Coordinates of N, CA and C and ligand atoms in Angstrom, one line a residue:
X1 N 0.8 -1.2 0.0 CA 0.0 0.0 0.0 C 0.9 1.3 0.0
X2 N 0.4 2.3 -0.7 CA 1.2 3.5 -0.8 C 1.1 4.3 0.4
X3 N -0.1 4.4 1.0 CA -0.2 5.2 2.2 C -0.9 4.3 3.3
X4 N -0.6 4.6 4.5 CA -1.1 3.8 5.6 C -1.8 4.7 6.6
X5 N -3.0 4.4 7.0 CA -3.7 5.2 7.9 C -3.4 4.8 9.4
X6 N -2.9 5.7 10.1 CA -2.6 5.5 11.5 C -3.4 6.5 12.4
X7 N -4.4 6.1 13.0 CA -5.2 6.9 13.9 C -5.7 8.2 13.2
X8 N -6.1 8.0 11.9 CA -6.7 9.2 11.2 C -5.7 10.0 10.4
X9 N -4.4 9.6 10.4 CA -3.5 10.4 9.5 C -2.9 9.4 8.5
X10 N -2.7 9.8 7.3 CA -2.2 9.0 6.2 C -0.7 9.1 6.1
X11 N 0.0 8.1 6.4 CA 1.5 8.1 6.3 C 2.0 7.5 5.0
X12 N 3.1 8.0 4.5 CA 3.7 7.4 3.3 C 4.3 6.0 3.8
X13 N 4.1 5.0 3.0 CA 4.7 3.7 3.3 C 6.0 3.6 2.5
X14 N 7.0 4.3 2.9 CA 8.3 4.4 2.2 C 9.5 4.1 3.1
X15 N 10.5 3.6 2.5 CA 11.8 3.5 3.2 C 12.5 4.9 3.2
X16 N 13.5 5.0 4.0 CA 14.3 6.3 4.0 C 14.7 6.7 2.5
X17 N 15.3 5.7 1.8 CA 15.8 6.1 0.5 C 14.7 6.4 -0.5
X18 N 13.6 5.6 -0.3 CA 12.4 5.9 -1.2 C 11.8 7.3 -0.9
X19 N 11.9 7.7 0.4 CA 11.4 9.0 0.8 C 12.2 10.1 0.1
X20 N 13.5 9.9 0.2 CA 14.5 10.8 -0.4 C 14.2 11.0 -1.9
X21 N 14.1 9.8 -2.6 CA 13.8 9.9 -4.1 C 12.5 10.6 -4.4
X22 N 11.5 10.3 -3.6 CA 10.2 11.0 -3.8 C 10.4 12.5 -3.7
X23 N 11.1 12.9 -2.6 CA 11.3 14.4 -2.4 C 12.1 15.0 -3.6
X24 N 13.1 14.3 -4.1 CA 13.9 14.9 -5.2 C 13.1 14.9 -6.4
X25 N 12.2 13.9 -6.7 CA 11.3 14.0 -7.9 C 10.4 15.2 -7.8
X26 N 9.9 15.3 -6.6 CA 8.9 16.5 -6.4 C 9.6 17.8 -6.6
X27 N 10.8 17.9 -6.0 CA 11.6 19.1 -6.2 C 11.9 19.4 -7.6
X28 N 12.2 18.4 -8.4 CA 12.5 18.6 -9.8 C 11.2 19.0 -10.6
X29 N 10.1 18.4 -10.2 CA 8.9 18.7 -10.9 C 8.4 20.1 -10.6
X30 N 8.9 20.7 -9.5 CA 8.5 22.1 -9.1 C 7.2 22.2 -8.4
X31 N 6.5 21.1 -8.2 CA 5.2 21.3 -7.4 C 5.5 21.4 -6.0
X32 N 4.8 22.3 -5.3 CA 5.1 22.5 -3.9 C 4.8 21.3 -3.0
X33 N 5.7 20.9 -2.2 CA 5.5 19.8 -1.3 C 5.7 20.1 0.1
X34 N 4.7 19.8 1.0 CA 4.9 20.0 2.4 C 5.1 18.6 3.0
X35 N 6.2 18.5 3.8 CA 6.5 17.3 4.5 C 6.4 17.5 6.0
X36 N 5.6 16.7 6.6 CA 5.6 16.7 8.1 C 6.1 15.3 8.6
X37 N 6.6 15.3 9.8 CA 7.2 14.1 10.3 C 6.6 13.8 11.7
X38 N 5.3 13.4 11.8 CA 4.7 13.3 13.1 C 5.3 12.0 13.8
X39 N 5.5 12.2 15.1 CA 5.8 11.0 16.0 C 4.5 10.7 16.8
X40 N 4.5 9.7 17.7 CA 3.3 9.3 18.4 C 2.7 10.5 19.2
X41 N 3.6 11.3 19.7 CA 3.1 12.5 20.5 C 2.2 13.4 19.7
X42 N 2.6 13.5 18.4 CA 1.8 14.5 17.6 C 0.5 13.8 17.1
X43 N 0.6 12.5 16.8 CA -0.7 11.8 16.4 C -1.6 11.8 17.6
X44 N -1.1 11.6 18.8 CA -2.0 11.6 20.0 C -2.5 13.0 20.2
X45 N -1.7 14.1 19.9 CA -2.2 15.4 20.0 C -3.4 15.7 19.1
X46 N -3.4 15.0 17.9 CA -4.5 15.1 16.9 C -5.7 14.4 17.5
X47 N -5.5 13.2 18.1 CA -6.6 12.5 18.7 C -7.3 13.3 19.8
X48 N -6.4 14.0 20.6 CA -7.0 14.8 21.7 C -7.6 16.1 21.3
X49 N -7.1 16.6 20.2 CA -7.6 17.9 19.7 C -7.8 17.8 18.2
X50 N -9.0 17.3 17.8 CA -9.2 16.9 16.4 C -9.1 18.1 15.5
X51 N -9.1 19.4 16.0 CA -8.9 20.5 15.1 C -7.5 20.5 14.5
X52 N -6.6 19.6 15.1 CA -5.2 19.5 14.5 C -5.2 18.6 13.3
X53 N -6.2 17.7 13.1 CA -6.2 16.8 12.0 C -6.0 17.5 10.6
X54 N -6.9 18.5 10.3 CA -6.7 19.2 9.0 C -5.3 19.9 8.8
X55 N -4.8 20.3 10.0 CA -3.5 21.0 9.9 C -2.4 20.0 9.6
X56 N -2.3 18.9 10.4 CA -1.2 17.9 10.2 C -1.5 17.2 8.9
X57 N -2.8 16.9 8.6 CA -3.2 16.1 7.4 C -3.0 16.9 6.2
X58 N -2.7 18.2 6.2 CA -2.6 19.0 5.0 C -1.3 18.7 4.3
X59 N -0.4 18.0 4.9 CA 0.9 17.8 4.3 C 0.7 16.9 3.1
X60 N 1.6 17.1 2.1 CA 1.6 16.2 0.9 C 2.2 14.9 1.3
X61 N 3.2 14.9 2.2 CA 3.8 13.7 2.6 C 4.0 13.7 4.2
X62 N 3.5 12.6 4.8 CA 3.7 12.5 6.2 C 4.6 11.3 6.4
X63 N 5.7 11.4 7.1 CA 6.5 10.3 7.3 C 6.6 9.9 8.8
X64 N 6.7 8.6 9.2 CA 6.6 8.2 10.6 C 7.9 8.4 11.3
X65 N 8.0 9.5 12.0 CA 9.2 9.8 12.8 C 9.1 9.3 14.2
X66 N 9.3 8.0 14.3 CA 9.2 7.5 15.7 C 8.7 6.1 15.7
X67 N 9.2 5.3 16.6 CA 8.9 3.9 16.7 C 7.4 3.7 17.1
X68 N 6.8 4.7 17.8 CA 5.5 4.6 18.3 C 4.5 4.5 17.1
X69 N 4.7 5.3 16.1 CA 3.8 5.3 14.9 C 4.0 4.0 14.1
X70 N 5.2 3.5 14.0 CA 5.5 2.2 13.3 C 4.8 1.1 14.1
X71 N 4.9 1.1 15.4 CA 4.3 0.0 16.2 C 2.7 0.1 16.1
X72 N 2.2 1.3 16.1 CA 0.7 1.4 16.0 C 0.3 0.9 14.6
X73 N 1.0 1.1 13.6 CA 0.6 0.6 12.2 C 0.6 -0.9 12.3
X74 N 1.5 -1.5 13.0 CA 1.6 -2.9 13.1 C 0.4 -3.5 13.9
X75 N 0.1 -2.8 15.0 CA -1.0 -3.2 15.8 C -2.3 -3.2 15.0
X76 N -2.4 -2.2 14.1 CA -3.6 -2.0 13.3 C -3.7 -2.9 12.1
X77 N -2.6 -3.7 11.9 CA -2.6 -4.8 10.9 C -2.2 -4.2 9.5
X78 N -1.7 -3.0 9.5 CA -1.2 -2.4 8.2 C 0.2 -1.9 8.4
X79 N 1.2 -2.7 8.5 CA 2.5 -2.3 8.9 C 3.1 -1.3 7.9
X80 N 3.9 -0.4 8.5 CA 4.7 0.5 7.7 C 6.1 -0.1 7.4
X81 N 6.7 0.2 6.3 CA 8.0 -0.4 6.0 C 9.0 -0.1 7.1
X82 N 9.2 1.1 7.5 CA 10.2 1.5 8.6 C 9.9 2.8 9.1
X83 N 10.6 3.1 10.2 CA 10.6 4.4 10.8 C 11.5 5.3 10.0
X84 N 11.1 6.5 9.7 CA 11.9 7.4 8.8 C 12.1 8.7 9.6
X85 N 13.2 8.8 10.3 CA 13.4 10.0 11.1 C 13.5 11.3 10.3
X86 N 12.8 12.3 10.7 CA 12.9 13.6 10.0 C 14.3 14.2 10.0
X87 N 15.0 14.0 11.1 CA 16.3 14.6 11.2 C 17.2 14.0 10.1
X88 N 17.0 12.7 9.9 CA 17.9 12.0 8.9 C 17.5 12.4 7.4
X89 N 16.1 12.5 7.2 CA 15.7 13.0 5.9 C 16.2 14.3 5.6
X90 N 16.2 15.2 6.6 CA 16.7 16.6 6.4 C 18.2 16.6 6.1
X91 N 19.0 15.7 6.7 CA 20.4 15.6 6.5 C 20.7 15.1 5.1
X92 N 20.0 14.0 4.8 CA 20.2 13.4 3.4 C 19.8 14.3 2.3
X93 N 18.7 15.0 2.5 CA 18.3 16.0 1.5 C 19.3 17.1 1.3
X94 N 19.9 17.5 2.5 CA 20.9 18.6 2.4 C 22.1 18.0 1.6
X95 N 22.4 16.8 1.8 CA 23.6 16.1 1.1 C 23.2 16.1 -0.4
X96 N 22.0 15.7 -0.7 CA 21.6 15.6 -2.1 C 21.5 17.0 -2.8
X97 N 21.2 18.0 -2.0 CA 21.1 19.4 -2.6 C 22.6 19.9 -2.9
X98 N 23.5 19.4 -2.1 CA 24.9 19.8 -2.3 C 25.4 19.4 -3.7
X99 N 24.8 18.3 -4.2 CA 25.1 17.8 -5.5 C 24.3 18.5 -6.6
X100 N 23.3 19.3 -6.2 CA 22.4 20.0 -7.1 C 22.4 21.5 -6.7
X101 N 23.6 22.2 -7.0 CA 23.7 23.6 -6.5 C 22.7 24.6 -7.0
X102 N 21.9 24.2 -8.0 CA 20.9 25.2 -8.4 C 19.8 25.4 -7.4
X103 N 19.7 24.5 -6.4 CA 18.7 24.6 -5.4 C 19.3 25.1 -4.1
X104 N 18.5 26.0 -3.5 CA 18.9 26.7 -2.3 C 18.1 26.4 -1.1
X105 N 18.8 26.2 0.0 CA 18.1 25.8 1.3 C 18.1 26.9 2.3
X106 N 16.9 27.1 2.9 CA 16.8 28.1 4.0 C 16.4 27.4 5.3
X107 N 17.1 27.8 6.4 CA 16.9 27.1 7.7 C 16.1 28.1 8.6
X108 N 15.0 27.8 9.0 CA 14.2 28.6 9.9 C 13.9 27.9 11.2
X109 N 14.3 28.5 12.3 CA 13.9 27.9 13.6 C 15.1 27.8 14.5
X110 N 14.8 27.5 15.8 CA 15.9 27.4 16.8 C 16.2 28.7 17.5
X111 N 16.9 28.6 18.5 CA 17.3 29.8 19.2 C 18.2 30.7 18.3
X112 N 18.3 32.0 18.6 CA 19.1 32.9 17.8 C 20.5 32.3 17.6
X113 N 21.0 32.3 16.4 CA 22.3 31.8 16.1 C 22.4 30.4 15.7
X114 N 21.5 29.6 16.2 CA 21.5 28.1 16.0 C 21.4 27.8 14.5
X115 N 20.5 28.4 13.8 CA 20.3 28.1 12.4 C 21.5 28.5 11.6
X116 N 22.1 29.6 12.0 CA 23.4 30.0 11.2 C 24.5 28.9 11.5
X117 N 24.6 28.5 12.7 CA 25.7 27.5 13.0 C 25.3 26.2 12.2
X118 N 24.1 25.8 12.2 CA 23.6 24.6 11.5 C 24.0 24.8 10.0
X119 N 23.8 25.9 9.5 CA 24.1 26.2 8.0 C 25.6 26.0 7.8
X120 N 26.4 26.6 8.7 CA 27.9 26.5 8.6 C 28.3 25.0 8.7
X121 N 27.8 24.3 9.7 CA 28.2 22.9 9.8 C 27.8 22.0 8.6
X122 N 26.6 22.3 8.1 CA 26.1 21.5 7.0 C 26.9 21.8 5.7
X123 N 27.3 23.1 5.5 CA 28.1 23.4 4.3 C 29.5 22.8 4.5
X124 N 30.0 22.8 5.7 CA 31.3 22.2 5.9 C 31.3 20.7 5.5
X125 N 30.2 20.1 6.0 CA 30.1 18.6 5.7 C 29.7 18.3 4.3
X126 N 28.9 19.2 3.7 CA 28.4 18.9 2.3 C 28.8 20.1 1.4
X127 N 30.1 20.2 1.0 CA 30.5 21.4 0.2 C 29.6 21.4 -1.0
X128 N 29.3 22.6 -1.4 CA 28.4 22.7 -2.6 C 27.0 23.1 -2.2
X129 N 26.7 22.8 -1.0 CA 25.3 23.1 -0.5 C 25.1 24.6 -0.5
X130 N 24.0 25.1 -1.1 CA 23.8 26.5 -1.2 C 22.8 26.9 -0.2
X131 N 23.2 27.7 0.8 CA 22.3 28.2 1.8 C 21.7 29.5 1.4
X132 N 20.4 29.6 1.3 CA 19.7 30.8 0.9 C 19.7 31.8 2.0
X133 N 19.5 31.3 3.2 CA 19.4 32.2 4.4 C 19.1 31.4 5.6
X134 N 19.1 32.1 6.8 CA 18.7 31.5 8.0 C 17.9 32.5 8.9
X135 N 17.1 32.0 9.8 CA 16.4 32.9 10.7 C 16.0 32.1 11.9
X136 N 16.1 32.7 13.1 CA 15.8 32.0 14.3 C 14.3 31.8 14.4
X137 N 13.8 31.0 15.3 CA 12.4 30.7 15.4 C 11.6 31.5 16.5
X138 N 12.3 32.5 17.0 CA 11.6 33.2 18.1 C 11.1 34.6 17.6
X139 N 10.1 34.5 16.7 CA 9.5 35.7 16.2 C 8.0 35.5 16.3
X140 N 7.2 36.6 16.3 CA 5.7 36.5 16.3 C 5.2 35.9 15.1
X141 N 4.4 34.8 15.3 CA 4.0 34.0 14.1 C 2.8 34.6 13.3
X142 N 2.6 35.9 13.6 CA 1.5 36.6 12.8 C 1.9 38.1 12.7
X143 N 1.2 38.8 11.9 CA 1.4 40.3 11.8 C 2.8 40.6 11.1
X144 N 3.2 41.8 11.5 CA 4.4 42.4 10.8 C 5.7 41.5 10.9
X145 N 5.9 41.0 12.1 CA 7.1 40.2 12.3 C 7.1 39.0 11.3
X146 N 5.9 38.4 11.3 CA 5.8 37.2 10.4 C 6.0 37.6 9.0
X147 N 5.4 38.7 8.6 CA 5.5 39.2 7.2 C 7.0 39.4 6.8
X148 N 7.8 39.9 7.8 CA 9.2 40.2 7.5 C 9.9 38.9 7.3
X149 N 9.6 37.9 8.1 CA 10.2 36.6 7.9 C 9.9 36.0 6.5
X150 N 8.6 36.1 6.2 CA 8.1 35.6 4.9 C 8.9 36.3 3.7
X151 N 9.0 37.6 3.9 CA 9.7 38.4 2.9 C 11.1 38.0 2.7
X152 N 11.8 37.7 3.9 CA 13.2 37.4 3.7 C 13.4 36.0 3.1
X153 N 12.4 35.1 3.3 CA 12.5 33.8 2.7 C 12.3 34.0 1.2
X154 N 11.3 34.8 0.8 CA 11.0 35.0 -0.6 C 12.2 35.7 -1.3
X155 N 12.8 36.7 -0.6 CA 14.0 37.4 -1.2 C 15.1 36.5 -1.4
X156 N 15.2 35.5 -0.5 CA 16.4 34.6 -0.5 C 16.4 33.6 -1.7
X157 N 15.2 33.6 -2.4 CA 15.0 32.6 -3.5 C 15.3 31.2 -3.1
X158 N 14.8 30.9 -1.9 CA 15.0 29.5 -1.4 C 14.1 28.5 -2.2
X159 N 14.6 27.4 -2.4 CA 13.8 26.3 -3.0 C 13.3 25.3 -2.0
X160 N 14.1 25.2 -0.9 CA 13.7 24.2 0.1 C 13.8 25.0 1.5
X161 N 12.8 24.7 2.3 CA 12.8 25.4 3.6 C 12.6 24.4 4.7
X162 N 13.5 24.4 5.7 CA 13.4 23.6 6.9 C 12.8 24.5 8.0
X163 N 11.7 24.0 8.5 CA 11.0 24.8 9.6 C 11.1 24.0 10.9
X164 N 11.9 24.6 11.8 CA 12.2 23.9 13.1 C 11.7 24.7 14.2
X165 N 10.4 24.7 14.4 CA 9.8 25.5 15.5 C 9.2 24.6 16.6
X166 N 9.4 23.3 16.5 CA 8.7 22.4 17.5 C 7.3 22.1 17.0
X167 N 6.8 21.0 17.5 CA 5.5 20.5 17.0 C 4.4 20.8 18.1
X168 N 3.2 21.2 17.7 CA 2.7 21.4 16.4 C 2.9 22.9 15.8
X169 N 3.7 23.7 16.5 CA 3.9 25.1 16.0 C 4.3 25.1 14.6
X170 N 5.3 24.3 14.2 CA 5.8 24.3 12.8 C 4.7 23.9 11.8
X171 N 3.9 22.9 12.2 CA 2.9 22.4 11.3 C 1.8 23.6 11.1
X172 N 1.5 24.2 12.2 CA 0.5 25.4 12.1 C 1.1 26.5 11.2
X173 N 2.4 26.8 11.4 CA 3.0 27.9 10.7 C 3.0 27.5 9.2
X174 N 3.4 26.3 8.8 CA 3.5 26.0 7.4 C 2.1 26.0 6.8
X175 N 1.1 25.4 7.5 CA -0.3 25.4 7.1 C -0.8 26.8 6.8
X176 N -0.4 27.8 7.6 CA -0.9 29.1 7.5 C -0.2 29.9 6.4
X177 N 1.1 29.5 6.2 CA 2.0 30.4 5.3 C 2.4 29.8 4.0
X178 N 2.1 28.5 3.7 CA 2.7 27.9 2.5 C 2.3 28.7 1.3
X179 N 1.1 29.2 1.3 CA 0.6 29.9 0.1 C 1.3 31.2 -0.2
X180 N 1.9 31.7 0.9 CA 2.7 33.0 0.7 C 4.1 32.8 0.2
X181 N 4.5 31.5 0.1 CA 5.8 31.1 -0.3 C 5.7 30.3 -1.6
X182 N 5.1 30.8 -2.6 CA 4.8 29.9 -3.8 C 6.0 29.4 -4.5
X183 N 7.2 30.0 -4.3 CA 8.4 29.5 -5.0 C 9.2 28.5 -4.2
X184 N 8.8 28.3 -3.0 CA 9.5 27.3 -2.2 C 8.9 26.0 -2.5
X185 N 9.7 25.1 -3.0 CA 9.2 23.8 -3.5 C 9.0 22.8 -2.4
X186 N 9.9 22.8 -1.5 CA 9.7 21.8 -0.4 C 9.7 22.6 1.0
X187 N 8.7 22.4 1.7 CA 8.6 23.0 3.1 C 8.6 21.8 4.0
X188 N 9.6 21.6 4.9 CA 9.6 20.5 5.8 C 9.6 20.9 7.2
X189 N 8.7 20.3 8.0 CA 8.6 20.6 9.5 C 9.6 19.6 10.1
X190 N 10.7 20.1 10.7 CA 11.7 19.1 11.2 C 12.0 19.3 12.6
X191 N 11.1 19.8 13.5 CA 11.3 19.8 14.9 C 12.7 20.3 15.3
X192 N 13.3 19.6 16.2 CA 14.6 20.1 16.7 C 15.8 19.8 15.9
X193 N 15.6 19.4 14.6 CA 16.7 19.0 13.7 C 17.8 20.1 13.7
X194 N 17.4 21.4 13.7 CA 18.4 22.4 13.5 C 19.4 22.4 14.7
X195 N 19.0 22.0 15.8 CA 19.9 21.8 17.0 C 20.9 20.7 16.8
X196 N 20.4 19.6 16.1 CA 21.3 18.5 15.9 C 22.3 18.9 14.8
X197 N 21.9 19.6 13.7 CA 22.8 20.0 12.7 C 23.8 21.0 13.3
X198 N 23.4 21.8 14.2 CA 24.3 22.8 14.8 C 25.2 22.2 15.8
X199 N 24.8 21.0 16.3 CA 25.6 20.4 17.3 C 25.3 20.9 18.7
X200 N 24.2 21.7 18.9 CA 23.8 22.1 20.2 C 22.9 21.1 20.9
X201 N 22.5 20.0 20.2 CA 21.8 18.9 20.8 C 22.3 17.6 20.1
X202 N 22.3 16.5 20.8 CA 22.8 15.3 20.2 C 21.7 14.2 20.1
X203 N 21.7 13.4 19.0 CA 20.8 12.3 18.9 C 21.2 11.3 19.9
X204 N 20.4 10.3 20.2 CA 20.7 9.3 21.1 C 21.8 8.4 20.6
X205 N 22.6 7.8 21.4 CA 23.6 6.8 20.9 C 22.9 5.7 20.2
X206 N 23.6 5.1 19.2 CA 23.0 4.1 18.3 C 22.2 3.0 19.0
X207 N 22.8 2.5 20.1 CA 22.1 1.4 20.8 C 20.7 1.8 21.2
X208 N 20.4 3.0 21.7 CA 19.1 3.5 22.0 C 18.2 3.5 20.8
X209 N 18.8 3.9 19.7 CA 18.0 4.0 18.4 C 17.6 2.6 18.0
X210 N 18.6 1.7 18.0 CA 18.4 0.3 17.6 C 17.3 -0.4 18.4
X211 N 17.4 -0.1 19.7 CA 16.4 -0.7 20.6 C 15.0 0.0 20.6
X212 N 14.9 1.0 19.8 CA 13.6 1.8 19.8 C 13.4 2.6 21.0
X213 N 14.5 3.0 21.7 CA 14.4 3.7 23.0 C 14.9 5.1 22.9
X214 N 14.9 5.7 21.7 CA 15.4 7.1 21.5 C 14.5 8.0 22.4
X215 N 13.2 7.7 22.5 CA 12.4 8.6 23.4 C 12.8 8.5 24.8
X216 N 13.3 7.4 25.3 CA 13.8 7.2 26.7 C 15.0 8.0 26.9
X217 N 15.9 8.0 25.9 CA 17.2 8.8 26.0 C 16.8 10.3 26.1
X218 N 15.9 10.7 25.3 CA 15.4 12.1 25.3 C 14.9 12.5 26.7
X219 N 14.1 11.5 27.3 CA 13.5 11.8 28.6 C 14.6 11.9 29.6
X220 N 15.6 11.1 29.5 CA 16.7 11.2 30.5 C 17.4 12.6 30.4
X221 N 17.6 13.0 29.2 CA 18.3 14.3 29.0 C 17.4 15.5 29.2
X222 N 16.1 15.4 29.0 CA 15.2 16.5 29.2 C 14.0 16.0 30.0
X223 N 14.2 15.8 31.4 CA 13.1 15.3 32.2 C 11.8 16.1 32.2
X224 N 12.0 17.4 31.8 CA 10.7 18.2 31.7 C 9.8 17.8 30.6
X225 N 10.3 16.9 29.8 CA 9.4 16.4 28.7 C 8.4 15.3 29.2
X226 N 8.5 15.0 30.5 CA 7.7 13.9 31.0 C 6.2 14.1 30.7
X227 N 5.7 15.3 30.9 CA 4.3 15.6 30.6 C 3.9 15.2 29.2
X228 N 4.7 15.7 28.2 CA 4.4 15.4 26.8 C 4.5 13.9 26.6
X229 N 5.5 13.3 27.3 CA 5.7 11.9 27.0 C 4.7 10.9 27.5
X230 N 3.8 11.4 28.4 CA 2.7 10.6 28.8 C 1.8 10.3 27.7
X231 N 1.9 11.1 26.6 CA 1.2 10.9 25.4 C 1.6 9.5 24.7
X232 N 2.8 9.0 25.0 CA 3.2 7.8 24.4 C 2.4 6.6 24.8
X233 N 2.4 6.3 26.2 CA 1.5 5.1 26.6 C 0.1 5.4 26.2
X234 N -0.4 6.6 26.3 CA -1.8 6.9 26.0 C -2.0 6.5 24.5
X235 N -1.1 6.8 23.7 CA -1.2 6.5 22.3 C -1.2 5.0 22.0
X236 N -0.2 4.3 22.7 CA -0.1 2.9 22.6 C -1.3 2.1 23.0
X237 N -1.8 2.4 24.2 CA -2.9 1.7 24.7 C -4.2 2.1 23.9
X238 N -4.2 3.4 23.6 CA -5.4 3.9 22.8 C -5.5 3.2 21.5
X239 N -4.3 2.9 20.9 CA -4.4 2.2 19.6 C -4.9 0.8 19.7
X240 N -4.6 0.1 20.8 CA -5.2 -1.2 21.0 C -6.7 -1.1 21.2
X241 N -7.1 -0.1 22.0 CA -8.6 0.1 22.3 C -9.3 0.4 20.9
X242 N -8.6 1.2 20.2 CA -9.1 1.7 18.9 C -9.3 0.5 18.0
X243 N -8.3 -0.4 18.0 CA -8.4 -1.6 17.1 C -9.5 -2.5 17.6
X244 N -9.5 -2.8 18.9 CA -10.4 -3.8 19.4 C -11.9 -3.3 19.3
X245 N -12.1 -1.9 19.3 CA -13.4 -1.4 19.3 C -13.9 -1.2 17.9
X246 N -12.9 -1.3 16.9 CA -13.3 -1.0 15.5 C -13.7 0.4 15.2
X247 N -13.4 1.3 16.2 CA -13.8 2.7 16.0 C -13.0 3.4 14.9
X248 N -13.5 4.4 14.3 CA -12.8 5.1 13.3 C -12.5 6.6 13.6
X249 N -11.3 7.0 13.4 CA -11.0 8.4 13.6 C -10.9 9.0 12.2
X250 N -11.5 10.1 12.0 CA -11.5 10.8 10.7 C -11.9 9.9 9.6
Ligands
UDP1 N1 11.6 26.7 18.8 C1 11.6 27.8 18.0 N2 10.6 28.8 18.3 C2 9.7 28.6 19.3 C3 9.8 27.5 20.1 C4 10.7 26.5 19.8 O1 12.3 28.0 17.1 O2 8.9 29.5 19.4 C5 12.6 25.7 18.5 C6 13.5 25.2 19.6 O3 14.6 26.2 19.8 C7 14.0 23.9 19.0 C8 12.9 23.4 18.1 O4 11.9 24.5 18.1 O5 15.1 24.1 18.2 C9 12.2 22.1 18.4 O6 12.0 21.9 19.8 P1 11.7 20.4 20.3 O7 13.0 19.7 20.6 O8 10.8 20.6 21.5 O9 11.1 19.7 19.1 P2 9.8 18.8 19.0 O10 10.1 17.6 19.8 O11 8.6 19.6 19.4 O12 9.7 18.5 17.5

């Protein structure tokens, strides 16, 4: 199956490399593509606040960033090929753009200075990568300040835009603003990826990733996430109840 429904959201059933090829095809075709990378927390946020479904569901491509979504698809009897982490898609796409210097990347989000450091680190790693511009993520998401950010993205002639404002803020921002950025071909909501590229945050060691425990590593490093993370068991057990009751979301 091309797309798999997990609790009311349609996910691409693609491997990492298939995801990358699909993005490059879309980039070359010039049609605007929005990519969101929901994890279980975000799917649960949609279940709890259904007004989020049209926002998150507006993406042209949803990829399952997290073991929770992959497990849920399996519980529902429609397994997804694999977990496709947004941070890795963002890095691979940057690498692919470095080999296609006609395309320019803009990094939006993170604390002041982080996007710029991320841009420097990415260009060091992938020479040839064309950075159109950067902007931090601490601006008013409406009115004049927002207009100024939109204008700087338009002026930069960016083809690809990484939006790293945290979820669901970045999904809401892209949903509200994509039409004002008609020349941006790919808009990707990539959470805290900008911090990883800049080196201000680290991904979990491989062993945690392999065991499907990246969420646990994050909890150890950022205990204040405990409230948000209660969404994980809620999502897991909720998916079982959902399956057993035959209920339909969306
Ligand atoms: N962030 C931002 N603007 C804001 C709030 C957050 O740019 O108004 C950034 C924050 O600095 C971080 C990123 O959003 O770089 C994502 O944060 P988090 O790790 O919480 O990501 P999530 O797990 O929500 O995807």
